[in-house]
Coordinates of C-alpha atoms in Angstrom, one line a residue:
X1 CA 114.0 67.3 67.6
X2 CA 111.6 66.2 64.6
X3 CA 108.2 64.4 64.8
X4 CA 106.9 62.4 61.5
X5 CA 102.8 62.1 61.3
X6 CA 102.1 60.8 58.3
X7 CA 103.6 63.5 55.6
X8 CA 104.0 65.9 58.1
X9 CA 107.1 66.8 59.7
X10 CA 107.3 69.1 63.2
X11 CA 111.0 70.4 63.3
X12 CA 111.6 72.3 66.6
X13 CA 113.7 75.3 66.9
X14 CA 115.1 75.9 69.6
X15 CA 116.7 79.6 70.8
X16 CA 117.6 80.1 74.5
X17 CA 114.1 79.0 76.1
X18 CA 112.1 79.8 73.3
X19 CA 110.8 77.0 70.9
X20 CA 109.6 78.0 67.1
X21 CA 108.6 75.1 64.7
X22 CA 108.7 75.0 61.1
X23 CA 105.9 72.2 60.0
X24 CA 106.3 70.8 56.1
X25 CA 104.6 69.4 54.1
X26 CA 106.8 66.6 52.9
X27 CA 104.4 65.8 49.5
X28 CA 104.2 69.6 48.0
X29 CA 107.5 70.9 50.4
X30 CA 105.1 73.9 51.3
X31 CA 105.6 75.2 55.0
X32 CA 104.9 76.9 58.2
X33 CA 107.1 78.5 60.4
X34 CA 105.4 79.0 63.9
X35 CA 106.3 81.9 66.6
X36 CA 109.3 82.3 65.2
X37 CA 112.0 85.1 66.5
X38 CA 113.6 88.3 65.0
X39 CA 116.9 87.2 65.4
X40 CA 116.7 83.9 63.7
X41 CA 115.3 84.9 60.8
X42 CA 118.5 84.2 58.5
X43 CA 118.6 80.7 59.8
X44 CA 115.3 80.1 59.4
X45 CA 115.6 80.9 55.6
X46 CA 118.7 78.5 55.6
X47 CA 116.6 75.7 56.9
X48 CA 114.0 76.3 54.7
X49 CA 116.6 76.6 51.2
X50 CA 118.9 73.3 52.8
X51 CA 115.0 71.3 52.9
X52 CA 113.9 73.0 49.6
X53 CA 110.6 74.0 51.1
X54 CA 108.3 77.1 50.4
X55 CA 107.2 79.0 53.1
X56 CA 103.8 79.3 52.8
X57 CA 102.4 80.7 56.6
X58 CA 103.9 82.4 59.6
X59 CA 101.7 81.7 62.5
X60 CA 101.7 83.5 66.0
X61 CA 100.2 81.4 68.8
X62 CA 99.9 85.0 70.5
X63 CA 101.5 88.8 70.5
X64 CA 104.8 87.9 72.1
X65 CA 106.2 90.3 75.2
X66 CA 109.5 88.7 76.2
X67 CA 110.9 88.5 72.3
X68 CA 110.8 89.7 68.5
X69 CA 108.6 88.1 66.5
X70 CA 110.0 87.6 63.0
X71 CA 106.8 87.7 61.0
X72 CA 106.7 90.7 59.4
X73 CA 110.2 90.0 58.1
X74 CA 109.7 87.0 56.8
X75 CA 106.5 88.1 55.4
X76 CA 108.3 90.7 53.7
X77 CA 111.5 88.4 52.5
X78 CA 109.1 85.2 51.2
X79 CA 105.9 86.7 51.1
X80 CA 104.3 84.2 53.6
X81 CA 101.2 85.2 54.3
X82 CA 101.6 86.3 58.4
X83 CA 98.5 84.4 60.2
X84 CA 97.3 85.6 64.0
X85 CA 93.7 85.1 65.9
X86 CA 91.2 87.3 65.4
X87 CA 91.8 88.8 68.8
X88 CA 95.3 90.1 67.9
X89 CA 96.0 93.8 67.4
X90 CA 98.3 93.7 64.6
X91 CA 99.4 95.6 62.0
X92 CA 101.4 92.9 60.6
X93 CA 98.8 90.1 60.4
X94 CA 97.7 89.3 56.3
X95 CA 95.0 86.3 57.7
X96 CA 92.8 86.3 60.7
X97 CA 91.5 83.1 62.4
X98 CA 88.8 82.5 64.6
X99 CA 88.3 79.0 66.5
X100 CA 87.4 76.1 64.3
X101 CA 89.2 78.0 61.7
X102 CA 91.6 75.8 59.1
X103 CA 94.1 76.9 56.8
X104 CA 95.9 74.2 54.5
X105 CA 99.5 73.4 54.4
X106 CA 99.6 71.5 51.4
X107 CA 97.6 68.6 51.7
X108 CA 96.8 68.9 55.2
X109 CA 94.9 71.4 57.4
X110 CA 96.1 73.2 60.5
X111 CA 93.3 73.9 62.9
X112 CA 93.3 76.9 65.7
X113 CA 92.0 76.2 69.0
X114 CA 91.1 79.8 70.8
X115 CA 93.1 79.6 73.7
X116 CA 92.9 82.8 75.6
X117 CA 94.1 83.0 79.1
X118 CA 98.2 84.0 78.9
X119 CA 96.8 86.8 76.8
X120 CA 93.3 87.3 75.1
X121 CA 94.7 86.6 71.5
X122 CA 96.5 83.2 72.3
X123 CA 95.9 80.5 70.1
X124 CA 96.7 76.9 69.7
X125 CA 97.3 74.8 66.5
X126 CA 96.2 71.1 65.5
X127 CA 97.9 69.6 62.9
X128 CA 98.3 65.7 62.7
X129 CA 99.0 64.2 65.7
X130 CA 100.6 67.2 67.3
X131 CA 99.3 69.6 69.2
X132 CA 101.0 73.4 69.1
X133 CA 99.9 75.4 72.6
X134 CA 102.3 78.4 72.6
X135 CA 102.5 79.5 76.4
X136 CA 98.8 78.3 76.9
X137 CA 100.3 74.8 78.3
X138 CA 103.9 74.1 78.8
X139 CA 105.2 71.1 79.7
X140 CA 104.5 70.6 83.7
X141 CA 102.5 74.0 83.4
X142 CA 101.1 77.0 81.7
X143 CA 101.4 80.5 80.7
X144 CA 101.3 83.5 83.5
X145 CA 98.3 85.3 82.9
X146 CA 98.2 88.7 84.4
X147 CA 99.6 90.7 81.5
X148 CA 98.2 91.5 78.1
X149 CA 94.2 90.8 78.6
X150 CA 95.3 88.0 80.4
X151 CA 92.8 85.9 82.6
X152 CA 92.8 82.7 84.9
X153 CA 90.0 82.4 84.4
X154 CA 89.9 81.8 80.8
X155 CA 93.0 79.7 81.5
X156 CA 90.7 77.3 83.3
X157 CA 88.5 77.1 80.2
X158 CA 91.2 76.8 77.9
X159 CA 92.7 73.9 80.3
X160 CA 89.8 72.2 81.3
X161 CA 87.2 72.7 79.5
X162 CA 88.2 73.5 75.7
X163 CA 91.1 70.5 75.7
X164 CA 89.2 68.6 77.7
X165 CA 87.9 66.6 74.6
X166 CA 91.1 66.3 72.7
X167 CA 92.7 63.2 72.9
X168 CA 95.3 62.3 75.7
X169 CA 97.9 60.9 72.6
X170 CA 98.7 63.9 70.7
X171 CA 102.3 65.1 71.0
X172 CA 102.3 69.0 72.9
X173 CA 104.9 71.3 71.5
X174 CA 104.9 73.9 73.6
X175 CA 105.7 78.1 72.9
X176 CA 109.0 78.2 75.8
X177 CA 110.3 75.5 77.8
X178 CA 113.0 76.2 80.7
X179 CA 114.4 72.9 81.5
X180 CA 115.3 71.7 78.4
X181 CA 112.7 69.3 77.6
X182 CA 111.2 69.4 74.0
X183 CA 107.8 67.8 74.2
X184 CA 105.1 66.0 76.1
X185 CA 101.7 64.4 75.5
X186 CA 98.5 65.9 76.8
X187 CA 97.8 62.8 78.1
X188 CA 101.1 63.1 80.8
X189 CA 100.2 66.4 81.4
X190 CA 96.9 65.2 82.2
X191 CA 98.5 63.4 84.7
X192 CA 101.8 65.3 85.8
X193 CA 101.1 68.8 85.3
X194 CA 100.0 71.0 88.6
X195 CA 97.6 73.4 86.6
X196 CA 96.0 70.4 84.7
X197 CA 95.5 68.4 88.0
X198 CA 94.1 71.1 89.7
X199 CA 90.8 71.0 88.4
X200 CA 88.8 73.0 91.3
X201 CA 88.0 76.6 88.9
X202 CA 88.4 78.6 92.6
X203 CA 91.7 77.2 93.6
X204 CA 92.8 77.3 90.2
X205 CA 92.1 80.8 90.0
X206 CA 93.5 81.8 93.7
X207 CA 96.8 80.0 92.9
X208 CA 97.4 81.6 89.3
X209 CA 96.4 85.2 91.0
X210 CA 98.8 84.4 94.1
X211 CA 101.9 84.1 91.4
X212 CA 101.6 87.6 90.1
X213 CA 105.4 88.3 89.2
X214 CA 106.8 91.5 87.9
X215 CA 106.1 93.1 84.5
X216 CA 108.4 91.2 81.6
X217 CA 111.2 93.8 81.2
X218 CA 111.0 95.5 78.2
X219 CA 107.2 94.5 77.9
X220 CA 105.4 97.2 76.6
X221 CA 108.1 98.2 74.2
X222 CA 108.2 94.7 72.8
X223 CA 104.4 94.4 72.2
X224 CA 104.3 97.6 70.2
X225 CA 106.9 96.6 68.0
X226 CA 105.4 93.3 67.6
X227 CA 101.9 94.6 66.7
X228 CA 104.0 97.1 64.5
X229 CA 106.0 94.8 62.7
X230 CA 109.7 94.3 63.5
X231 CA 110.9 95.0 60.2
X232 CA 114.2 94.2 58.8
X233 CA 117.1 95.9 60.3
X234 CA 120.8 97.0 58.8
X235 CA 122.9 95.1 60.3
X236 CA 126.7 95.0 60.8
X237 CA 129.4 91.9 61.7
X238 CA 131.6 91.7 64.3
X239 CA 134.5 92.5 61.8
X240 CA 133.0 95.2 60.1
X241 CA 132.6 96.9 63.0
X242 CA 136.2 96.1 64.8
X243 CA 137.5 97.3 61.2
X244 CA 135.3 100.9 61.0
X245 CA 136.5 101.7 64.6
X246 CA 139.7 101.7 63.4
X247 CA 139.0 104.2 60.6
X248 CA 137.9 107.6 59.7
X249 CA 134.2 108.1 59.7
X250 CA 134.4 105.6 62.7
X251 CA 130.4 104.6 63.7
X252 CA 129.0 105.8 67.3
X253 CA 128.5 102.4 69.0
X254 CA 125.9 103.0 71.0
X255 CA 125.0 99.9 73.8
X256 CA 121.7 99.6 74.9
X257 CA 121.4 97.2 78.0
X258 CA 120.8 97.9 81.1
X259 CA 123.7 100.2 82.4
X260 CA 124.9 97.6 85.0
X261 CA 125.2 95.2 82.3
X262 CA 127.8 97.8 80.6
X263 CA 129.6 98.2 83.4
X264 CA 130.4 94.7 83.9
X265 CA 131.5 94.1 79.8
X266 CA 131.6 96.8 76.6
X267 CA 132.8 97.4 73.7
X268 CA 135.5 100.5 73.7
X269 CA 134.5 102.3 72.3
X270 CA 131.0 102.8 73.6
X271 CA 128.3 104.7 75.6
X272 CA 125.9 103.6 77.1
X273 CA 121.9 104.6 76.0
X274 CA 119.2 101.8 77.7
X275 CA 116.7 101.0 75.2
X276 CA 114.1 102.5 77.7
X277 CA 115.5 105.7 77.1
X278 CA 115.9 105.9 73.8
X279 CA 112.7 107.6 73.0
X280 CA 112.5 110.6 75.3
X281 CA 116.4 110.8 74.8
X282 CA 116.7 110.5 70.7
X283 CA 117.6 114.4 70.2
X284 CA 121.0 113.6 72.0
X285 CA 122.5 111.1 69.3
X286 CA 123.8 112.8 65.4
X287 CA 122.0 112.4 62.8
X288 CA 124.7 112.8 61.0
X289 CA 127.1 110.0 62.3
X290 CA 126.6 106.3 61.4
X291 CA 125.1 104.3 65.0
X292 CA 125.9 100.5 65.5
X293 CA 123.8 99.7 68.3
X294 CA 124.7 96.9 70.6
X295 CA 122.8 94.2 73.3
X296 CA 124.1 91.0 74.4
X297 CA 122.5 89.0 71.1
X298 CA 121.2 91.9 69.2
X299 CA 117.5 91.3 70.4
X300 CA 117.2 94.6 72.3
X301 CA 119.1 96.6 69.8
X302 CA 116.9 95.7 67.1
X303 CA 113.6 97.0 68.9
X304 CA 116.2 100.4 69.4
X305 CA 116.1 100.7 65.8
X306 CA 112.9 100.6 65.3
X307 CA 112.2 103.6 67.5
X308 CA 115.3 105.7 65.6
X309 CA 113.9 106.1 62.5
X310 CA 115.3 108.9 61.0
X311 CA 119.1 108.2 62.0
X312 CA 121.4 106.1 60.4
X313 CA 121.7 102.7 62.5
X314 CA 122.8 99.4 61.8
X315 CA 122.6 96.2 64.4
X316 CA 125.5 94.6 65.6
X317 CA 125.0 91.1 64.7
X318 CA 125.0 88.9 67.2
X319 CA 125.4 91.0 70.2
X320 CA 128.8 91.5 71.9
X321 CA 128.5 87.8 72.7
X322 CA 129.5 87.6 68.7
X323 CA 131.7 90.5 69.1
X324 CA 133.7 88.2 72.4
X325 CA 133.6 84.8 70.8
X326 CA 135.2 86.9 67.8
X327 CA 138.2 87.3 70.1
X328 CA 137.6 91.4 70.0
X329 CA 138.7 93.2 72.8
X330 CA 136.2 94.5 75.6
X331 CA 136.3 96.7 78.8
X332 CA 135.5 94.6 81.6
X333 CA 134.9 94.9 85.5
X334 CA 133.9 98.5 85.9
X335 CA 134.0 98.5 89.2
X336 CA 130.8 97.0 90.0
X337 CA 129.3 94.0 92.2
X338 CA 127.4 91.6 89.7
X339 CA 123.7 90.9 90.3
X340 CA 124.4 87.5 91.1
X341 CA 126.3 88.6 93.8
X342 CA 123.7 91.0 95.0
X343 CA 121.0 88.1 95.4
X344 CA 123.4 86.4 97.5
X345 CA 124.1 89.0 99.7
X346 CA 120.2 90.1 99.9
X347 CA 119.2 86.0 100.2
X348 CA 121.4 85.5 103.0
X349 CA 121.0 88.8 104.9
X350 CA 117.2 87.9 104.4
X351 CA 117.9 84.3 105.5
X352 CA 119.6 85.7 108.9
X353 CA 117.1 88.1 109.6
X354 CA 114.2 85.6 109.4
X355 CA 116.0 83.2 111.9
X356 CA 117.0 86.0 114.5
X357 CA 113.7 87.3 114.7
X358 CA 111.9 84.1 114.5
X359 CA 113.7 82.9 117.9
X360 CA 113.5 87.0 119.3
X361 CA 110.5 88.2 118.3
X362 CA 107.8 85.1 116.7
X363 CA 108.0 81.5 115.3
X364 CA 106.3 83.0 112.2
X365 CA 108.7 85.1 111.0
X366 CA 110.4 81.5 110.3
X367 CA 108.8 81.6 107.1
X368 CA 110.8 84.6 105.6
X369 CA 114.2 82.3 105.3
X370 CA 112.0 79.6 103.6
X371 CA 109.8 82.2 101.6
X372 CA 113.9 82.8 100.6
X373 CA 115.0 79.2 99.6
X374 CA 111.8 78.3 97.7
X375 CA 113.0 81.3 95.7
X376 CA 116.3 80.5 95.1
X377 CA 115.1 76.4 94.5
X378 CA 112.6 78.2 91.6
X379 CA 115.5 80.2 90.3
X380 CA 118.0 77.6 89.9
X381 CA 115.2 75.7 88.4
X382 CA 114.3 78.2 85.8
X383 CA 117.4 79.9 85.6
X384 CA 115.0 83.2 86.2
X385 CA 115.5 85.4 89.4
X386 CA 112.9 87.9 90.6
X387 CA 114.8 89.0 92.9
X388 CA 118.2 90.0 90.6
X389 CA 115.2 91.9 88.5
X390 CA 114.3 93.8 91.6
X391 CA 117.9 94.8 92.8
X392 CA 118.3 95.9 89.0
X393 CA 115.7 98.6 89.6
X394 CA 117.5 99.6 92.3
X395 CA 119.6 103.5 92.0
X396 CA 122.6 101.6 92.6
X397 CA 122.0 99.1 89.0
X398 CA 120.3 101.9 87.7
X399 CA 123.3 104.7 87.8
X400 CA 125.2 105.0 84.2
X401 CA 128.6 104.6 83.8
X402 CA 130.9 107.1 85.2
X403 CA 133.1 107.9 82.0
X404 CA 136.4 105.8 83.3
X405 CA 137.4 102.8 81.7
X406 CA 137.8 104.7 78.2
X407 CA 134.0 105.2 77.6
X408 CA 133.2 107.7 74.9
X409 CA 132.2 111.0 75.8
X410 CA 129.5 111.2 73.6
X411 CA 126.8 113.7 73.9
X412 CA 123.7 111.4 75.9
X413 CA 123.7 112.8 79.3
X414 CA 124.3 111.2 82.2
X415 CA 122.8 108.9 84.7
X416 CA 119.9 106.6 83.3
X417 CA 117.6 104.0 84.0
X418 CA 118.0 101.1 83.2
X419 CA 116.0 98.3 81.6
X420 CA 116.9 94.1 82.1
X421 CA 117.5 91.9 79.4
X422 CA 114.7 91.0 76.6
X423 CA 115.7 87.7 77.3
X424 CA 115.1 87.0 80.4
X425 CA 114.2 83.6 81.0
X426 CA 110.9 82.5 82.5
X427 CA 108.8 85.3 81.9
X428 CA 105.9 83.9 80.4
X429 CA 105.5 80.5 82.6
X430 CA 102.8 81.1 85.2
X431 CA 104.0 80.3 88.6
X432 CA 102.0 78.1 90.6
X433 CA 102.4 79.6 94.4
X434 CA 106.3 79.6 95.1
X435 CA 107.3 76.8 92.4
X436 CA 107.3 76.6 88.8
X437 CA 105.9 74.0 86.5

């Protein structure tokens, strides 16, 4: 989707449910790229060479917890200079802005907006027409706040107060969307949006506080590498890999989901090492074998590397979703009942119980089977499941793989816990009571 203001031009990115934007200047072909992802960064370079454009700026509305951020590679591939707030820990930021700040684009100035609330260092931009919020507003409502310095009530401020003034025409791109939409106006989320209607500070306050979720998975491991710098990684293809299993010298492949997430598809072969683990637990892989570490996408396997310096690891690109759509072959069906089937079973059983004891016991214990469906209404909505992410904590999800199904003895122990996916949809949207934006 692409916006025109004048001789600026918003192109949105768009990867799973997080949006990046690269604005140009269409007169000098200078550029921005705005939160954009670690594992996009090659086809954000080809979308910059296909436009002829010149990155100039990689901006961060905020230090990211549910993905990569790809500044500090592109910072070190361009030279971009890498632009948070003033708020931000970072080790990778080269310009700091405070609100009110500008920094040109070419012929035109983008503005930050302080916009703390979702975390302390969030940050909005203005540029032409458009307004860039990050997870401060999304489209029908607005960044969780009860992780990373986050506050409600600096969300209120930011809301109702600080955008209070700007005008109800410019065009909000926001950081994540999780129903496919692409933009608004502040003017119809003036009018649409739950958080934006509810202008009481107290009720907005009680009903941000009464949607605490559980912690991101993967947060804190995220944020440091963020602040750190995701750096760029070795990488390796689908066929490289199929053809250096085959050989002498053959890579450890090393997969680094959550174990239940082996179970159910994996490359052969393959052990299994969680990402969580991989710091307490680096002593157990050689140093003196070549590592190919694995995720669904690559996402998770990339933060891995980071945290095994010293060894000799290269990503698999794309994740064994590449390494399937390839046509390679995988181990499937270990055995094991999927999450999704899990949350059917624990819905229902829920569901049941609720009704028996509401005619048995009390009326009010009628509320647990609807407590149940205004979860399962908000996950088929957001395609995000709180309560898959608690089952997956359970021993049962937790458990490694049990060596059948030709999994590599490799030396890494045994049973581990696990951690859920990077990318797990819906993490950073604030839930408003039982519903979602």
């Amino acid at each position: 989707m692409k916006s025109m203001t004048r001789a600026i031009v918003v192109h949105q990115m768009r990867t799973e449910n997080c949006l990046a934007y690269l604005i140009a200047d269409a007169d000098t072909h200078e550029a921005a790229l705005v939160d954009p992802r670690a594992d996009r960064v090659a086809d954000y370079l080809r979308e910059l060479e296909q436009r002829g454009l010149r990155l100039r700026l990689v901006l961060d509305t905020h230090t990211h917890a549910d993905h990569l951020s790809g500044a500090a590679e592109l910072h070190a591939r361009t030279g971009a200079d890498v632009v948070l707030s003033a708020q931000a820990t970072s080790e990778v930021a080269t310009r700091r802005l405070s609100d009110g700040d500008r920094v040109a684009l070419g012929g035109h100035d983008i503005t930050l907006l302080a916009s703390p609330g979702h975390t302390d260092d969030s940050m909005s931009l203005l540029v032409d027409g458009a307004l860039l919020t990050g997870d401060a507003l999304l489209i029908g409502g607005a960044g969780r706040t009860d992780f990373q310095n986050g506050s409600p009530e600096a969300l209120y401020e930011t809301l109702h107060r600080r955008f209070a003034d700007l005008p109800g025409h410019l065009i909000v791109y926001p950081g994540h969307d999780y129903a496919g939409r692409t933009h608004s106006t502040l003017g119809q989320e003036r009018e649409t949006n739950p958080l934006l209607r509810l202008t009481e500070r107290d009720r907005f306050v009680a009903a941000l506080r009464a949607g605490h979720q559980a912690k991101p998975a993967n947060m804190d491991t995220i944020v440091a590498a963020n602040i750190h710098g995701v750096r760029p990684t070795s990488r390796i293809t689908v066929d490289e890999l199929a053809g250096a299993l085959g050989g002498a010298g053959a890579p450890l492949v090393v997969d680094v989901r959550l174990p239940a997430e082996y179970r159910s598809v994996h490359l052969e072969p393959s052990v299994s090492l969680p990402l969580d683990e991989i710091a307490a637990r680096r002593s157990e892989l050689p140093r003196d074998r070549e590592i190919a570490l694995v995720c669904r996408t690559g996402a998770r396997a990339r933060v891995a590397a980071a945290g095994l310096s010293g060894f000799r690891t290269r990503v698999l690109e794309g994740g064994i979703a590449a390494w399937q759509d390839a046509g390679h072959p995988v181990v499937e069906g270990q055995a094991h009942m999927s999450l999704e089937r899990q949350v059917r079973i624990a819905a229902g059983a829920l569901a049941c119980t609720g009704g028996v004891l509401a005619v048995a016991v009390s009326p009010w214990f009628g509320l647990l089977p609807a407590f149940v469906g205004a979860g399962l209404v908000y996950a088929g909505i957001t395609d995000r499941c709180g309560m898959a992410m608690l089952l997956g904590k359970l021993p049962y999800n937790r458990r490694g793989p049990d060596g059948a199904g030709g999994t590599c003895a490799a030396p890494v122990g045994t049973a581990t816990p696990g951690a859920p996916s990077v990318a797990a949809e819906g993490t950073c949207a604030a839930p408003l009571g039982s519903s979602r934006r």
